[in-house]
Amino acid sequence: MSMSANPMTSPNRRIFLSRAAALTLLCATGSTQADEHSALRFGLTPVFLDDQIRLLRDWRNDLEQRLNRPVTFIQRGSYREIVELLRDQQLDLAWLCGYPYVRFQNSLQLLATPVYDGQPLYRSYLIVPHDDFATQSILDLQGKIHAFSDPDSFSGYLLPRYRIQESGRSADGFFERVVMTHAHRNVVQAVADHLVDGGSVDGYVWDMLERSTPHMTGLTRVVCRSPYFSFPPIVARATLATATQEALTSALVAMAQDTSGQDILKALGLDGFMRPEPGMYDDVRQVVRVMGASM
Amino acid sequence: VTLPHLSLRHKIPLRSAILVLLTALAVTAAIIGLEYEKLRQDTFERAEVMAHVLSENLVSPLRNDDLWRAYEIVQTPITHSGEAPDLVFLLDPDMLVYVASAPETLRMMRPLGMHSQEFARVAEAIQRHFSDHFSGNHAIRGENTAIPALRIIEKQHDYLALPVTADELLMGTLVMRFSRDLHWPRFVDIAQRAGLITLLVLVILLPISWLWSQRIAEPLVRLAQCMQHVGSEVERTPDCKLDSLRNTTHDEIGALARQFQHMLHELEQKRAMERQMLVSERLAALGRLSAGIAHEINNPLGGMLNAITTWKRHSAPDPHSEKTLALIERGLLQIRDTVSALLVEARPGALNLEPIDIEDVRHLIQPNLMDKQIHLAWDNRLEHLLPLPATLIRQVLINLLLNAMHAVEPHGRIEVQVMQKQDHLRIHVANDGAYIQPERIPHLFEPFGLFQPTEGSTGHGLGLWMTYQIVSQLNGCIEVRSEPGWTEFTLSLPIHTD
């Protein structure tokens, strides 16, 4: 969830960077030798609350049992890093936002879509501090300070900008200042702390936070909810063996059918995973196409 | 402290106690003050270390304009406990708030100075400080790239400002604010501990100082009380028990006690002398008076006795008249005896006192001693003839012995010592009988002075009068000393060898 801090001075940083490069090289060599028994590398992004260590451990154990194969979770602070790792073959699959999936769908393969509240859909929320009673829509926040989660986020960036564009104004320069918090959770925090005047957040994450940390969401007010869009999917790199892709989809879908899987789904706040249907992310594609010119 | 009516006994200890208390308080206050200052310095120093770490961490977020990351970094020191800052904020090079740990207190992108008067002063201080180190385009001036942190002391807060620099450019300023109240719990803790130690020290020191001061005050108080008595008690010199003082201490108080004792002694001597003079003069006057009266009585008395003798010889009185005359004659004879006893005239006579004369007295009184079974310690040291009137000496000795025998109880004790001491004859008669009340001593040698008619008493109360008259006519002196259980008469008579 958090970016690595960089407390090192210039010479140290140079050493660190060279080591990081060497590490990347090693990983790259490893991936070419990937076989059916090497660990599956599962990239995680802040599309959900990825800071729950116990949940991640349980989920990994569960997946390892279902796949009969070791699974490694790899977390990164931004969508972009995960996408790049996927495209560099350094990750096998990832839980990604719909917007980067649509952008790089040629090199990615849909595995499963989470089912939330009975449907594979979610919304974007516009939130303001709880003592702001005046704001009625995002258009009221013009010239204010606004928090987004990630420039590659659909619900936490693209969709609110789309809404502004829709009203005939330019999304660029609409706010006095924009703060990227790298996570939906931080958007809620920034609004609760009055660091910003408003924020755009993944509705599913906000709902989850309301369950786990109501004192934080209590300091925010949901101004409006967007229409429903397809839930951020789990995708694989296109180069991953088809059998493995199928095994992964089956494993994820099967979670809803036994208690150990249900426990994890309950902790995730999901009903289950479903096989993607054709045309499922067309709603996202539609928005991306409109906004595409500025991307 | 002036307490005019308080005794030194309390005043000196009180003052020393106050002194001890004030000293303890002053020392405690100084320690607390120093500790408090040290505490603040420590806080500043710790804050400086923290600020350096934070400012290094802030370089990257500032370069990437990653406000959220900067926000997370400025939040880290805020723990709401211990000696943590209560506000951390980052200013951009134009003194606008980049981010603050409390976004509601300091709005982003607003000038720091607009938030409050205090912040305005802080902003001004920072600008003044950094204008020395940075040129107009935020580049570090001169060789030294280590810009010192700036400490700003405000009424309720201490501030520490440290520039965030990268590649010799000013990227921003990190400011940490510390509430003065932060030090309060530590300060209270220090004060409590210092107070406790002070209390312990006081518990030990106060009684010691009290005791010490008491010891200084006590002799002074005793001297003062003594002096008061000197004024009031004319009759007797007070017993001040200054001996211990006089002997043990050699300081001013010791000297004072010695001098005072000396003065008392002199005073006592003077008083005794005055009393003796008074007694002597009175007795001399009485002597003259009684001698005069005796002479005046003796002449007609002689005539009357002669007349009675003549009458008896030349006429034959009837039995009734004879009886009457005899009565008158006896009365007149008694008057003559009394008058002659009063009129002591020490006619020198023969100056031939021999040791045997003294021994005669012993034989004379032996029967009386036997009656009362009195133990007599007889010490006659005379060895040869002395030119003194033997008759008078014997008379005096008999008088004293008779008095002594009268005073002692049966089986009592009497001591007699007669000796020559240089050119004086010393006669000492002592007994363990009833003692003479002090108030009667001055009148002891007056006629009938000691006379107490008791059953079987044969004395007429003129024994000591006679003794005194004889001694004084022989130019001697007589001393009486009497206390319960022991009474002694000492007389001293000059021996004229010429």
Short mmCIF file of N, CA, C and O in Angstrom, two decimals, chain B residues 190-232:
data_model
loop_
_atom_site.label_atom_id
_atom_site.label_comp_id
_atom_site.label_asym_id
_atom_site.label_seq_id
_atom_site.Cartn_x
_atom_site.Cartn_y
_atom_site.Cartn_z
N ILE B 190 10.12 16.04 37.86
CA ILE B 190 11.39 16.53 38.41
C ILE B 190 11.14 17.28 39.71
O ILE B 190 11.81 17.07 40.71
N ALA B 191 10.13 18.15 39.65
CA ALA B 191 9.82 18.97 40.84
C ALA B 191 9.45 18.08 42.01
O ALA B 191 9.88 18.32 43.15
N GLN B 192 8.69 17.04 41.73
CA GLN B 192 8.27 16.14 42.81
C GLN B 192 9.48 15.45 43.42
O GLN B 192 9.61 15.38 44.64
N ARG B 193 10.36 14.96 42.54
CA ARG B 193 11.53 14.25 43.06
C ARG B 193 12.42 15.20 43.85
O ARG B 193 12.89 14.87 44.94
N ALA B 194 12.65 16.40 43.28
CA ALA B 194 13.49 17.38 43.97
C ALA B 194 12.85 17.74 45.30
O ALA B 194 13.53 17.87 46.31
N GLY B 195 11.52 17.89 45.29
CA GLY B 195 10.80 18.24 46.52
C GLY B 195 10.98 17.17 47.57
O GLY B 195 11.20 17.47 48.74
N LEU B 196 10.92 15.94 47.14
CA LEU B 196 11.04 14.81 48.06
C LEU B 196 12.43 14.80 48.70
O LEU B 196 12.58 14.64 49.93
N ILE B 197 13.45 15.01 47.84
CA ILE B 197 14.83 15.02 48.36
C ILE B 197 14.99 16.17 49.34
O ILE B 197 15.56 16.02 50.42
N THR B 198 14.45 17.35 48.95
CA THR B 198 14.54 18.51 49.83
C THR B 198 13.89 18.20 51.16
O THR B 198 14.41 18.53 52.23
N LEU B 199 12.74 17.56 51.11
CA LEU B 199 12.01 17.23 52.32
C LEU B 199 12.85 16.32 53.21
O LEU B 199 12.95 16.53 54.42
N LEU B 200 13.47 15.33 52.58
CA LEU B 200 14.33 14.40 53.34
C LEU B 200 15.47 15.17 54.00
O LEU B 200 15.76 14.97 55.18
N VAL B 201 16.11 16.04 53.20
CA VAL B 201 17.23 16.83 53.73
C VAL B 201 16.75 17.70 54.89
O VAL B 201 17.41 17.81 55.93
N LEU B 202 15.56 18.28 54.71
CA LEU B 202 15.00 19.14 55.76
C LEU B 202 14.74 18.34 57.02
O LEU B 202 15.00 18.80 58.12
N VAL B 203 14.21 17.15 56.84
CA VAL B 203 13.90 16.30 57.99
C VAL B 203 15.17 16.05 58.80
O VAL B 203 15.15 16.00 60.02
N ILE B 204 16.29 15.93 58.10
CA ILE B 204 17.56 15.71 58.80
C ILE B 204 18.13 17.03 59.31
O ILE B 204 18.56 17.14 60.46
N LEU B 205 18.10 18.06 58.46
CA LEU B 205 18.78 19.31 58.78
C LEU B 205 18.05 20.15 59.81
O LEU B 205 18.67 20.76 60.67
N LEU B 206 16.72 20.18 59.72
CA LEU B 206 15.96 21.07 60.61
C LEU B 206 16.18 20.74 62.08
O LEU B 206 16.50 21.63 62.86
N PRO B 207 16.04 19.47 62.49
CA PRO B 207 16.28 19.19 63.91
C PRO B 207 17.70 19.52 64.34
O PRO B 207 17.92 20.02 65.42
N ILE B 208 18.68 19.22 63.44
CA ILE B 208 20.07 19.52 63.78
C ILE B 208 20.25 21.01 63.99
O ILE B 208 20.81 21.46 64.99
N SER B 209 19.74 21.78 63.04
CA SER B 209 19.92 23.23 63.14
C SER B 209 19.16 23.77 64.34
O SER B 209 19.61 24.67 65.04
N TRP B 210 17.98 23.16 64.60
CA TRP B 210 17.18 23.58 65.75
C TRP B 210 17.98 23.33 67.04
O TRP B 210 18.11 24.21 67.90
N LEU B 211 18.54 22.13 67.14
CA LEU B 211 19.31 21.76 68.32
C LEU B 211 20.51 22.68 68.49
O LEU B 211 20.81 23.16 69.59
N TRP B 212 21.19 22.91 67.39
CA TRP B 212 22.37 23.74 67.39
C TRP B 212 22.05 25.15 67.89
O TRP B 212 22.73 25.71 68.73
N SER B 213 20.98 25.70 67.29
CA SER B 213 20.62 27.06 67.65
C SER B 213 20.17 27.12 69.10
O SER B 213 20.45 28.08 69.80
N GLN B 214 19.50 26.04 69.54
CA GLN B 214 19.10 25.97 70.94
C GLN B 214 20.34 26.07 71.83
O GLN B 214 20.34 26.77 72.83
N ARG B 215 21.40 25.36 71.40
CA ARG B 215 22.61 25.35 72.21
C ARG B 215 23.28 26.71 72.23
O ARG B 215 23.95 27.06 73.19
N ILE B 216 23.12 27.46 71.15
CA ILE B 216 23.68 28.81 71.13
C ILE B 216 22.84 29.72 72.02
O ILE B 216 23.36 30.52 72.78
N ALA B 217 21.53 29.54 71.91
CA ALA B 217 20.62 30.45 72.61
C ALA B 217 20.60 30.18 74.11
O ALA B 217 20.50 31.10 74.91
N GLU B 218 20.70 28.91 74.47
CA GLU B 218 20.46 28.52 75.85
C GLU B 218 21.33 29.27 76.86
O GLU B 218 20.80 29.85 77.81
N PRO B 219 22.68 29.33 76.69
CA PRO B 219 23.48 30.07 77.67
C PRO B 219 23.13 31.54 77.74
O PRO B 219 23.14 32.12 78.83
N LEU B 220 22.80 32.12 76.59
CA LEU B 220 22.43 33.53 76.57
C LEU B 220 21.17 33.75 77.38
O LEU B 220 21.05 34.68 78.16
N VAL B 221 20.20 32.81 77.15
CA VAL B 221 18.94 32.92 77.87
C VAL B 221 19.18 32.78 79.37
O VAL B 221 18.64 33.53 80.18
N ARG B 222 20.09 31.85 79.73
CA ARG B 222 20.37 31.62 81.14
C ARG B 222 21.01 32.86 81.75
O ARG B 222 20.65 33.29 82.84
N LEU B 223 21.94 33.42 81.02
CA LEU B 223 22.61 34.64 81.50
C LEU B 223 21.59 35.76 81.70
O LEU B 223 21.61 36.45 82.72
N ALA B 224 20.69 35.87 80.70
CA ALA B 224 19.70 36.95 80.75
C ALA B 224 18.80 36.77 81.97
O ALA B 224 18.54 37.73 82.71
N GLN B 225 18.35 35.53 82.19
CA GLN B 225 17.48 35.26 83.32
C GLN B 225 18.20 35.59 84.62
O GLN B 225 17.65 36.20 85.54
N CYS B 226 19.45 35.22 84.68
CA CYS B 226 20.28 35.45 85.84
C CYS B 226 20.36 36.95 86.14
O CYS B 226 20.20 37.38 87.28
N MET B 227 20.59 37.70 85.09
CA MET B 227 20.73 39.15 85.26
C MET B 227 19.44 39.77 85.75
O MET B 227 19.46 40.70 86.56
N GLN B 228 18.33 39.23 85.26
CA GLN B 228 17.04 39.74 85.72
C GLN B 228 16.92 39.56 87.23
O GLN B 228 16.46 40.44 87.93
N HIS B 229 17.37 38.40 87.71
CA HIS B 229 17.28 38.11 89.14
C HIS B 229 18.16 39.06 89.93
O HIS B 229 17.82 39.45 91.04
N VAL B 230 19.30 39.42 89.38
CA VAL B 230 20.22 40.31 90.08
C VAL B 230 19.51 41.60 90.41
O VAL B 230 19.64 42.14 91.49
N GLY B 231 18.72 42.06 89.49
CA GLY B 231 17.98 43.30 89.73
C GLY B 231 16.94 43.13 90.81
O GLY B 231 16.80 43.98 91.70
N SER B 232 16.20 42.03 90.79
CA SER B 232 15.04 41.91 91.66
C SER B 232 15.42 41.39 93.04
O SER B 232 14.94 41.89 94.04
#
